[in-house]
Short mmCIF file of C-alpha atoms in Angstrom, two decimals:
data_model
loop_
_atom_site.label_atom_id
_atom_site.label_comp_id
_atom_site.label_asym_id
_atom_site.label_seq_id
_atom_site.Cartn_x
_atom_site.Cartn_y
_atom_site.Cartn_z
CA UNK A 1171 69.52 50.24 27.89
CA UNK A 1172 69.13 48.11 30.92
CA UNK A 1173 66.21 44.96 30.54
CA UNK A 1174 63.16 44.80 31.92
CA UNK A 1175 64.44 41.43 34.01
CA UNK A 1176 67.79 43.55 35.34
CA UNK A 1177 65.71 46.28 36.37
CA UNK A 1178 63.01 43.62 37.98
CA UNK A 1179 66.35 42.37 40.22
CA UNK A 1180 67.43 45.68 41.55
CA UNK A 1181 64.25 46.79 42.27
CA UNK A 1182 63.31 43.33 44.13
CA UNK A 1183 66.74 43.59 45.97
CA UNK A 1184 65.32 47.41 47.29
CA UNK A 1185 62.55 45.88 49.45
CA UNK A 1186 62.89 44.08 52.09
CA UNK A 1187 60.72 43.01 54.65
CA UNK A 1188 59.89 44.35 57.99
CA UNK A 1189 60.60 42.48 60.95
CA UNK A 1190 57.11 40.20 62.05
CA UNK A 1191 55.55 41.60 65.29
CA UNK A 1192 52.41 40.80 66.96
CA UNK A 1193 49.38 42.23 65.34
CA UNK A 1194 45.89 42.78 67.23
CA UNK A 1195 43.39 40.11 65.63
CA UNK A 1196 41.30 43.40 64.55
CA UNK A 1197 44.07 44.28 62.17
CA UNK A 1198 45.92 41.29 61.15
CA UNK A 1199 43.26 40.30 58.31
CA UNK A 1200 44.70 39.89 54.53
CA UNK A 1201 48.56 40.19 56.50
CA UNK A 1202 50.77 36.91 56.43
CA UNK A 1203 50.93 34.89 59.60
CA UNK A 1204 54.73 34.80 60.52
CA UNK A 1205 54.65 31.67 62.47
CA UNK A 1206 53.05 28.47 63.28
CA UNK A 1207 49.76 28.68 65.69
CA UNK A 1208 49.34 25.84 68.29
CA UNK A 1209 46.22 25.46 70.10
CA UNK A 1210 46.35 26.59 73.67
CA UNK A 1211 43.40 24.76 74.04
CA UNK A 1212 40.59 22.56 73.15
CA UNK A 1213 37.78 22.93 70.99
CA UNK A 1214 34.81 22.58 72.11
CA UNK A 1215 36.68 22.85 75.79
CA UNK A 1216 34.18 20.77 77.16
CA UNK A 1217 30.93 18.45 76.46
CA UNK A 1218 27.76 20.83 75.25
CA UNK A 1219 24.98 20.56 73.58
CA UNK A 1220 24.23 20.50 69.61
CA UNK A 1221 20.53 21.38 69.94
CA UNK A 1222 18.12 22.84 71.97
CA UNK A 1223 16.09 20.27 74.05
CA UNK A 1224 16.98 17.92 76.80
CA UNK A 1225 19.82 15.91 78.29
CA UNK A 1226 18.73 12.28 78.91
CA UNK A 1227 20.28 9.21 79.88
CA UNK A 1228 19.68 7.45 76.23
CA UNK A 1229 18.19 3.76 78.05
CA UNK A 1230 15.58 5.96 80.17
CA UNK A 1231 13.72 7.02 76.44
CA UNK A 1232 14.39 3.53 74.74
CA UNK A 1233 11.10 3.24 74.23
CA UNK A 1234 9.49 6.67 73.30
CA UNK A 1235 7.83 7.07 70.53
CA UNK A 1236 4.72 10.00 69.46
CA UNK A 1237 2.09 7.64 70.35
CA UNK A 1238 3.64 6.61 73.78
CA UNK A 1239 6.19 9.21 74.92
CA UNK A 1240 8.23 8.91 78.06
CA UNK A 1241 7.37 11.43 81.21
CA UNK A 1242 10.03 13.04 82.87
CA UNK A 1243 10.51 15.43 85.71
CA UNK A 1244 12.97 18.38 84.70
CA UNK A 1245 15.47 19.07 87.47
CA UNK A 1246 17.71 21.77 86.13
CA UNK A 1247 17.77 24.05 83.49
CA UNK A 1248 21.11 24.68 81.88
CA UNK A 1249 20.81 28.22 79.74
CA UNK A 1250 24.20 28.98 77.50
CA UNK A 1251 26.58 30.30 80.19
CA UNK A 1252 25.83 28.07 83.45
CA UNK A 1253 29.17 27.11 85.47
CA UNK A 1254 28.39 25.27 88.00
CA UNK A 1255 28.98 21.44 87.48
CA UNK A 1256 25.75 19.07 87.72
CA UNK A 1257 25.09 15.68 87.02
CA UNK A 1258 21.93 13.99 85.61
CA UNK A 1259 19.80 11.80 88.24
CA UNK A 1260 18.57 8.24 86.31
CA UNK A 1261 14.76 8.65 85.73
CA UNK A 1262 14.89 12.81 85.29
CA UNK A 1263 15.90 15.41 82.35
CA UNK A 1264 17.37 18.56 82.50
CA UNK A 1265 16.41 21.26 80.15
CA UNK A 1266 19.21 22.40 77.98
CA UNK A 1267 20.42 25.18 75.46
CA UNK A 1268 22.80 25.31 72.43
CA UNK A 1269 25.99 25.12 73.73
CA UNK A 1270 25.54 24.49 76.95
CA UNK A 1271 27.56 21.78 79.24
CA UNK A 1272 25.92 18.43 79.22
CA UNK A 1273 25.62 17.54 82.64
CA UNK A 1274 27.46 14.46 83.88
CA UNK A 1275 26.02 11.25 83.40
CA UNK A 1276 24.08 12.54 80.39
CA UNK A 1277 23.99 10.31 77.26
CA UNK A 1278 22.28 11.82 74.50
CA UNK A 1279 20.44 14.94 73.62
CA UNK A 1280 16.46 15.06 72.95
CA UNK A 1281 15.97 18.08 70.48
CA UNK A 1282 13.26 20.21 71.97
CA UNK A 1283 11.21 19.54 68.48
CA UNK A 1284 10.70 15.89 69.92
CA UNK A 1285 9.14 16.57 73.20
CA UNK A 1286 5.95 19.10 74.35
CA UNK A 1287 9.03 21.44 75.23
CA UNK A 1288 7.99 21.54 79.26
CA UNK A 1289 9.51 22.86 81.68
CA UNK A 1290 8.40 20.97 85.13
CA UNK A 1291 7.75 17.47 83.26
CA UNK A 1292 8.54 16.70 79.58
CA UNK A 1293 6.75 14.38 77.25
CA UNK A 1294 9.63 12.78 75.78
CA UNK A 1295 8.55 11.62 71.83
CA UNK A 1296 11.22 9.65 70.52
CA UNK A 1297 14.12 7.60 71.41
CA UNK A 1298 17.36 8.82 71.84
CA UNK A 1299 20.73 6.86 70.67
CA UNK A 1300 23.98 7.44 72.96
CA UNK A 1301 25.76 10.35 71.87
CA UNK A 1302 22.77 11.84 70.22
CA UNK A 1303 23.65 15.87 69.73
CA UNK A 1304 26.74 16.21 71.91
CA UNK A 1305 29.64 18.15 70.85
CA UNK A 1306 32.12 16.21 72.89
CA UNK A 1307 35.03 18.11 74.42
CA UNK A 1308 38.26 18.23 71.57
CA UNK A 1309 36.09 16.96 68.76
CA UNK A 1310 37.34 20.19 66.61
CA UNK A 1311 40.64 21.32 68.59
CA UNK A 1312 42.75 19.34 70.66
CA UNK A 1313 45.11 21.16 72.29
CA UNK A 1314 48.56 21.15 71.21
CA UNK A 1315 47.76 20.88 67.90
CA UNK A 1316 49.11 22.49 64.90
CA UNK A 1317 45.93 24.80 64.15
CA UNK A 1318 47.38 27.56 61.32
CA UNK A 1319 50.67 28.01 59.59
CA UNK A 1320 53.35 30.02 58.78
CA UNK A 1321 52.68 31.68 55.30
CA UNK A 1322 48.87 31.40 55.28
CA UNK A 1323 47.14 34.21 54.67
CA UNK A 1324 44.91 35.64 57.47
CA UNK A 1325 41.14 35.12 57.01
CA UNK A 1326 38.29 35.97 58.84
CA UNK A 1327 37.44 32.19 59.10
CA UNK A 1328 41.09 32.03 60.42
CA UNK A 1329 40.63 35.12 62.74
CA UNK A 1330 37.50 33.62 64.67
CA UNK A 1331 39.81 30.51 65.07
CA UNK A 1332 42.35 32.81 66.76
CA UNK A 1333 39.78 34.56 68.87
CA UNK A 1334 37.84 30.96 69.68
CA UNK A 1335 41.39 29.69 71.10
CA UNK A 1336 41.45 32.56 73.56
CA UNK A 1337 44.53 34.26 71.28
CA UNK A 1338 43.80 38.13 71.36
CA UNK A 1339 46.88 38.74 68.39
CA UNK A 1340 48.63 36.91 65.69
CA UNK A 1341 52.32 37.20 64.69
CA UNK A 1342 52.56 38.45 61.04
CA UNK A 1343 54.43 40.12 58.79
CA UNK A 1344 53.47 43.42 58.72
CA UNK A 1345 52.21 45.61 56.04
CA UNK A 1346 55.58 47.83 53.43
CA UNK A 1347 54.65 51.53 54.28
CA UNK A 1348 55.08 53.28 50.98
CA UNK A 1349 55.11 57.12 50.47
CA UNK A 1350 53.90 58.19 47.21
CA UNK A 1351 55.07 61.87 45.48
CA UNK A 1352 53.39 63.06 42.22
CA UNK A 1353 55.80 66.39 40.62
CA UNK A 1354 55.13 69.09 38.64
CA UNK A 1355 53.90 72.40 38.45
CA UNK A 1356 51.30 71.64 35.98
CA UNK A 1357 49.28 69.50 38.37
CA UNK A 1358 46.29 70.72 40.41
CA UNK A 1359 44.26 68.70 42.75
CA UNK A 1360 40.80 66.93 41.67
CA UNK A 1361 38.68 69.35 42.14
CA UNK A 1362 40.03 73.01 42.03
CA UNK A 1363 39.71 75.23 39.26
CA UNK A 1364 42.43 74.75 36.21
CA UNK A 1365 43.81 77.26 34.47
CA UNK A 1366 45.09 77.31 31.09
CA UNK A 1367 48.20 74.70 30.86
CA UNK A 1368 47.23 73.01 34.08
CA UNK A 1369 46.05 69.20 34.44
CA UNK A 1370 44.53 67.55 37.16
CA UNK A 1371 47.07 64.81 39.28
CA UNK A 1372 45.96 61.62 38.63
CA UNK A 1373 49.41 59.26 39.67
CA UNK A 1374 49.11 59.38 43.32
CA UNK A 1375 45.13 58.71 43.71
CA UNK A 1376 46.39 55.96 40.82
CA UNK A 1377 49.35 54.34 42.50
CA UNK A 1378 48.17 54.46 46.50
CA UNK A 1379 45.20 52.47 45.22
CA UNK A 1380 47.61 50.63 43.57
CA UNK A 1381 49.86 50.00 46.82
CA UNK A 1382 47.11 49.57 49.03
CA UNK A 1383 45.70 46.74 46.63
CA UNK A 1384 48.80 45.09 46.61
CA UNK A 1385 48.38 44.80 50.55
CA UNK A 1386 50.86 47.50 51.57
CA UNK A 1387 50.05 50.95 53.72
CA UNK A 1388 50.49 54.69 52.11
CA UNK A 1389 51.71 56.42 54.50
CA UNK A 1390 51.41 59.88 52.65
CA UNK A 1391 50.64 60.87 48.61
CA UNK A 1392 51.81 64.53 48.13
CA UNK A 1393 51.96 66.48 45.28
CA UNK A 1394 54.97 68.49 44.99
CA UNK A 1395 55.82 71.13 42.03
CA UNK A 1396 58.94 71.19 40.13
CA UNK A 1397 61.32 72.85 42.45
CA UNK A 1398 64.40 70.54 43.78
CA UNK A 1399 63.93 72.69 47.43
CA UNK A 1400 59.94 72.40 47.38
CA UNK A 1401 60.93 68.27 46.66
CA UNK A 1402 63.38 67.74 49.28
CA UNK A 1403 61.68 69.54 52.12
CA UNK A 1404 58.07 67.13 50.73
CA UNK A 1405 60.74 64.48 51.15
CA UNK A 1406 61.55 65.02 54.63
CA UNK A 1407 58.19 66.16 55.84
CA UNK A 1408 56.66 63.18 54.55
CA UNK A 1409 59.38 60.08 54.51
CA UNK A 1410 58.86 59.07 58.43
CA UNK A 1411 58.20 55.26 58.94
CA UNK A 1412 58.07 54.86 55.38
CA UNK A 1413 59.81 51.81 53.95
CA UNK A 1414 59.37 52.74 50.31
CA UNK A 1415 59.62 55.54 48.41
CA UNK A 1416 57.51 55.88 45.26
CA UNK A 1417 57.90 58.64 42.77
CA UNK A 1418 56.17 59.51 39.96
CA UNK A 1419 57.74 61.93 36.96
CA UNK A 1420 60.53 64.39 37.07
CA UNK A 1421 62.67 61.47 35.55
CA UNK A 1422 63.00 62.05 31.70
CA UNK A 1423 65.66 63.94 29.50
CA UNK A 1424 64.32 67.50 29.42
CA UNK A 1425 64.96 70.41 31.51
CA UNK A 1426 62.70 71.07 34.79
CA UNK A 1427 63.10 67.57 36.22
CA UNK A 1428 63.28 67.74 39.67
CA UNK A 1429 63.48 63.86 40.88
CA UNK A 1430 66.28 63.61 38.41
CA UNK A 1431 67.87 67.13 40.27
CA UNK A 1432 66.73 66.14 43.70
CA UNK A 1433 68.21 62.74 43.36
CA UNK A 1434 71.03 62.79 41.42
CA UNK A 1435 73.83 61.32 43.49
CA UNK A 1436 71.13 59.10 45.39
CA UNK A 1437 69.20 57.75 42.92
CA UNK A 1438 70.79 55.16 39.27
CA UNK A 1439 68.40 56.98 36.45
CA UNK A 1440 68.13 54.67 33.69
CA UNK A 1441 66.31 53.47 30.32
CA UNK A 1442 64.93 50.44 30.75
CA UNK A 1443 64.54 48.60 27.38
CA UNK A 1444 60.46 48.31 27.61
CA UNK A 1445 57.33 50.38 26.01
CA UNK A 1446 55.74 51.95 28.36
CA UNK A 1447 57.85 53.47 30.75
CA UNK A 1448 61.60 53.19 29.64
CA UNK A 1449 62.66 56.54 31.94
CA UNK A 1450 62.87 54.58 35.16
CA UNK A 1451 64.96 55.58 38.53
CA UNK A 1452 66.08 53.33 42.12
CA UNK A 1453 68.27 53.87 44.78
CA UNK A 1454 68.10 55.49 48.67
CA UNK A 1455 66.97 58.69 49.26
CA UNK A 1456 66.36 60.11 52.76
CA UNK A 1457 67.57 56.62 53.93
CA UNK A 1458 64.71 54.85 52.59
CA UNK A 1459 64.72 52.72 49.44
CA UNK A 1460 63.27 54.72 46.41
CA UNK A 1461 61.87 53.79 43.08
CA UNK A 1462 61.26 56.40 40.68
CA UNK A 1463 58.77 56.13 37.68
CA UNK A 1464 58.07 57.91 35.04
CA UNK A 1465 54.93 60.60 35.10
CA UNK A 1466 52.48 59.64 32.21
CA UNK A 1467 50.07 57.64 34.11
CA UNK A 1468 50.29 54.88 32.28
CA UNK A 1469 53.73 54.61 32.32
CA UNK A 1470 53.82 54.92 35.66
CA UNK A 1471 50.88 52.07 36.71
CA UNK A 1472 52.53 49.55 34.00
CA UNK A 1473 55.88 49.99 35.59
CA UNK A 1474 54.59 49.48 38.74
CA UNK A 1475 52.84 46.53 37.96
CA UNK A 1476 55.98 45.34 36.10
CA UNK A 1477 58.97 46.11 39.17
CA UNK A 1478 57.15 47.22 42.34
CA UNK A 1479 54.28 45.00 42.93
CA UNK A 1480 55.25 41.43 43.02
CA UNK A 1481 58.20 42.39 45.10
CA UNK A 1482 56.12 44.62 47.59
CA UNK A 1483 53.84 42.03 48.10
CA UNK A 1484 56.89 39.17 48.21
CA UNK A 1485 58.27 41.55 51.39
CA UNK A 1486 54.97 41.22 53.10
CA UNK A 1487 55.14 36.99 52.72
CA UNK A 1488 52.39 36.65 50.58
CA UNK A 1489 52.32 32.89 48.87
CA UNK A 1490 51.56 34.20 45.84
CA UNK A 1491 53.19 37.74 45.19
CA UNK A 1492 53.00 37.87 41.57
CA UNK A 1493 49.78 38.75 38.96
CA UNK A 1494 48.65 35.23 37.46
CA UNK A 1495 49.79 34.60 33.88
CA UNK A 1496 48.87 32.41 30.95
CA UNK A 1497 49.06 32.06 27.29
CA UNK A 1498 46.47 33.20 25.16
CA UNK A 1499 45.37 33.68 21.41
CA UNK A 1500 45.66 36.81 19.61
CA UNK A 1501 42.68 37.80 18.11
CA UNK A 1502 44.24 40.69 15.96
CA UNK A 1503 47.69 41.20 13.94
CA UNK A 1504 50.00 43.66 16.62
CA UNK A 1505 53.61 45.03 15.57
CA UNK A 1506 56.06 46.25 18.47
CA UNK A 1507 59.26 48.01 18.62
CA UNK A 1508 62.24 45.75 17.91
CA UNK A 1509 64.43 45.87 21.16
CA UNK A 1510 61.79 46.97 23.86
CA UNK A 1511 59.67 44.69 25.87
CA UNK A 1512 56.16 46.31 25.26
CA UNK A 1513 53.03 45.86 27.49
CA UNK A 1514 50.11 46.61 26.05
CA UNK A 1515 46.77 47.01 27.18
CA UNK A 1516 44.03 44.25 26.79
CA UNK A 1517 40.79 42.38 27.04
CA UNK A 1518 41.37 38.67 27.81
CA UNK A 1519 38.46 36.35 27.68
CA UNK A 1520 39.20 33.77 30.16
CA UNK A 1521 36.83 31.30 29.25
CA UNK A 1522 38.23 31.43 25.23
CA UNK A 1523 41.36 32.24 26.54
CA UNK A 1524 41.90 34.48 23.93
CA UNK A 1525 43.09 37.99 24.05
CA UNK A 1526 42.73 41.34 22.39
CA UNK A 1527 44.93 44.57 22.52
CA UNK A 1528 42.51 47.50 24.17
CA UNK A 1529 43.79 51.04 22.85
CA UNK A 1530 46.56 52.69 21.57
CA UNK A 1531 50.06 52.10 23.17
CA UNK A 1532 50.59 55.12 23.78
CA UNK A 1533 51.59 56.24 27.26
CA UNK A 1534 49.15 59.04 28.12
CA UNK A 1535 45.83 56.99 27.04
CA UNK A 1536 44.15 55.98 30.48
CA UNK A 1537 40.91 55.65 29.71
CA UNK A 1538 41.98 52.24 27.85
CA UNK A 1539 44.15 51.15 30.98
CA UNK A 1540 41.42 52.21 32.72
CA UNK A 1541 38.81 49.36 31.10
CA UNK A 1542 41.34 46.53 30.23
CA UNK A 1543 41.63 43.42 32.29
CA UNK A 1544 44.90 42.27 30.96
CA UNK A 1545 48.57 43.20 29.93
CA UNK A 1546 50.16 41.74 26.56
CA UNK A 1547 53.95 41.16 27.25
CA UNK A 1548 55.40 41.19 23.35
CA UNK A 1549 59.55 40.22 23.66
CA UNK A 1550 61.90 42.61 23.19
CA UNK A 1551 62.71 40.63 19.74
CA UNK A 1552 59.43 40.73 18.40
CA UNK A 1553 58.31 42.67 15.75
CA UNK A 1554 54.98 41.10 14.26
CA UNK A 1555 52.02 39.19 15.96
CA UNK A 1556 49.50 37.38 13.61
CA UNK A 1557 46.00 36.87 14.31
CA UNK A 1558 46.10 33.71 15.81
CA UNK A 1559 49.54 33.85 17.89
CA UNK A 1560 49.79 32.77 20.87
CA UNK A 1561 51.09 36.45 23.28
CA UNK A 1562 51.79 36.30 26.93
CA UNK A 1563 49.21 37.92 29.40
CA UNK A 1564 49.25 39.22 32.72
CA UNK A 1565 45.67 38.97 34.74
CA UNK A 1566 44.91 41.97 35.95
CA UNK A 1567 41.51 40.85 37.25
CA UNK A 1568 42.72 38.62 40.09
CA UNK A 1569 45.77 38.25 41.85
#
C-alpha cells in the first residue's frame, strides 16, 4: 500500500496555482495579495482637521481661558468637502468640520466644545497650542511607500486602505475552482422522498463546505448514479473552468464502481496505508487534475482534510495552508491497526491540552465527526496508546 506522506506528494504536485490577476476590491477579501502595494499617494493628502471647531492662529487665543475667552469674527466656514483654497486672516477664525482642509496660515484647532460654537463671532474658551488637532498632510501615508505585501492576506482593514489610496482592485491570487461529484444510485437529494434501500447524499453538501472553507470556489456539486455514461457526460457538462476535480465513491473493490470504470486509464487507484479512507484515486480526467475519495462520508472529509486541503489552500498563497497541530495528552487507552496511519475523531481541550477520542472509528459514523474538534494521528507502527500518552492532533477548530 502506498503511505499517507506519498500520497500527500502526488496529490500536492496535482494543484497548482492559477495565474494572479487583478481582482475588484469588492471581491478580493480572504484572497492572497500577489504583489507588493505602493502608495500612489499620501495619507491624509493634505492638512484637515481632527475635530469639529475652529481654525485659529494658536498666539491670537494665548490667553483664553472660561472666565476671559477671546472674541473672534468667523470669516469662512469650511464644511467636509470645500475645494477652494483659503487662508486664515490674523485676528479672525474660520469655522471648521472633521476633515476638512485647514486653511493656510492656520495653527491649531479650537474643538467646538471650547467655544459658545457661533457662527458670526466665537467666544473662544481656552488656549490653543500649535498644531493642536491637525492631521497634517502624510502623517499616515507618504507616498511611495511600501503600504501592503505580497503574501498577506486581504482584510477589510486592508481593503479600506486600498480604496483610501484611490486603488479600485488588488492583484491576488485567485481562488482553485473545484467541481465536486457524489455517485451512486442509492443517493437521493435532501429532501425527496426515500424509498426502501435509498440514502440521502450527504458528501457533496459535506465537501463544497469543505472547499469553500478552505478559501477555494465550487464551481458545481452533482450527484451522478452509478452508470460510467451518466458519469462521463456529468463530467463534461460540469468540468468547465474547473481546476480541480473532486470525487467522492465509486472507488473500492466491488462491482458497480463507476469512478473506478469511468477513470480507469486516467486516474492511479490505490490503497493508501491509513484508517479512514485507504481506497483513494488521482490523476487527469477531462484535462483537469482529479482526486478521487472514497464515499463513506467520513472517509471522504478525513481524506480531504489529510491530501486536498493544505495543498488547495497552498495553490491559493495562503501563509499558512495547513490545519494547526500540537501534542496533547491522551486521556483514554486507544489501540490502532498495525501498518495504517489512523485518524480518529476527537475532543481536544486546548486550555489542558489534553485530548480524547470522540466515537467509534468507524467510517460511516458522522454524527461523531460531526461534534469533534480534533483529529488523532496514531503512526502507522502503533498499536497501543496508554492513558496518559502523548498522540498527535490536528485543530480542526481554527485554521
Amino acid at each position: 500500500m502506498r503511505s499517507v506522506t506519498e500520497h500527500q506528494k502526488v496529490v500536492a504536485d496535482l494543484i497548482v496555482p492559477r495565474a494572479p490577476i487583478d481582482m475588484p476590491l469588492a471581491d478580493a477579501l480572504g484572497l492572497v495579495l500577489a504583489e507588493d502595494v505602493v502608495a500612489p499617494l499620501s495619507l491624509p493628502g493634505f492638512d484637515n482637521s481632527a475635530m469639529d471647531g475652529y481654525a485659529v492662529i494658536a498666539d491670537d487665543v494665548a490667553d483664553a481661558g472660561p472666565e476671559h475667552p477671546v472674541l473672534l469674527p468667523v470669516a469662512e466656514d469650511i464644511p467636509a468637502g470645500r475645494t477652494d483654497a483659503l487662508t486664515l486672516k490674523p485676528g479672525t477664525a474660520h469655522r471648521i468640520m472633521t476633515g476638512s482642509p485647514v486653511p493656510s496660515g492656520a495653527t491649531a484647532i479650537v474643538p467646538v466644545e471650547a467655544t459658545d460654537a457661533a457662527t458670526d463671532t466665537v467666544a473662544i474658551r481656552a488656549s490653543a497650542k500649535p498644531g493642536q488637532h491637525i492631521r497634517r498632510a502624510g502623517e499616515d501615508v507618504t507616498a511611495g511607500t511600501t503600504v501592503l505585501q505580497a503574501g498577506q492576506v486581504v482584510t477589510p482593514a486592508m481593503l479600506g486602505l486600498a480604496a483610501a489610496l484611490g486603488l479600485g482592485g488588488l492583484k491576488v491570487i485567485p481562488r482553485q475552482r473545484v467541481l465536486v461529484m457524489s455517485t451512486g444510485s442509492e443517493l437521493v437529494a435532501p429532501g425527496q422522498p426515500l424509498k426502501p434501500g435509498q440514502i440521502y447524499e450527504s458528501n457533496a453538501a459535506m465537501l463544497a463546505a469543505a472547499v469553500r472553507a478552505a478559501g477555494a470556489e465550487v464551481v458545481a456539486s452533482p450527484m451522478v448514479g452509478d452508470d460510467v455514461e451518466q458519469f462521463r457526460t456529468a463530467l463534461d457538462n460540469h468540468v468547465g473552468d474547473a481546476d480541480l476535480i473532486i470525487t467522492t465513491g465509486g472507488v473500492s473493490a466491488g462491482a458497480y464502481e463507476v469512478v473506478k470504470d469511468a477513470l480507469l486509464k486516467e486516474v492511479e487507484f490505490v490503497k493508501v496505508a491509513m484508517q479512514p479512507g485507504m481506497p483513494q484515486g488521482s490523476g487527469t480526467a477531462a484535462g483537469r487534475p482529479i482526486v478521487t475519495l472514497p464515499g463513506n462520508p467520513v472517509s471522504a472529509l478525513v481524506s480531504f482534510e489529510v491530501f486536498i486541503r493544505t495543498p488547495l489552500r497552498a495553490a491559493m498563497g495562503h501563509p499558512r495552508p495547513s490545519r494547526p497541530t500540537l501534542t496533547a495528552e491522551l486521556t483514554e487507552d486507544l489501540t490502532s491497526p498495525r501498518g495504517k496511519r489512523q485518524f480518529r475523531r476527537g475532543v481536544l481541550d486546548a486550555e489542558t491540552k489534553t485530548v480524547t477520542s470522540y466515537g467509534p472509528p468507524a467510517s460511516h459514523h458522522l454524527r461523531w465527526l460531526a461534534s469533534a474538534n480534533c483529529l488523532l494521528e496514531i503512526d502507522e507502527e502503533v498499536t497501543e496508546l496508554a492513558a496518559g500518552s502523548q498522540v498527535h492532533v490536528w485543530d480542526l477548530s481554527s485554521g
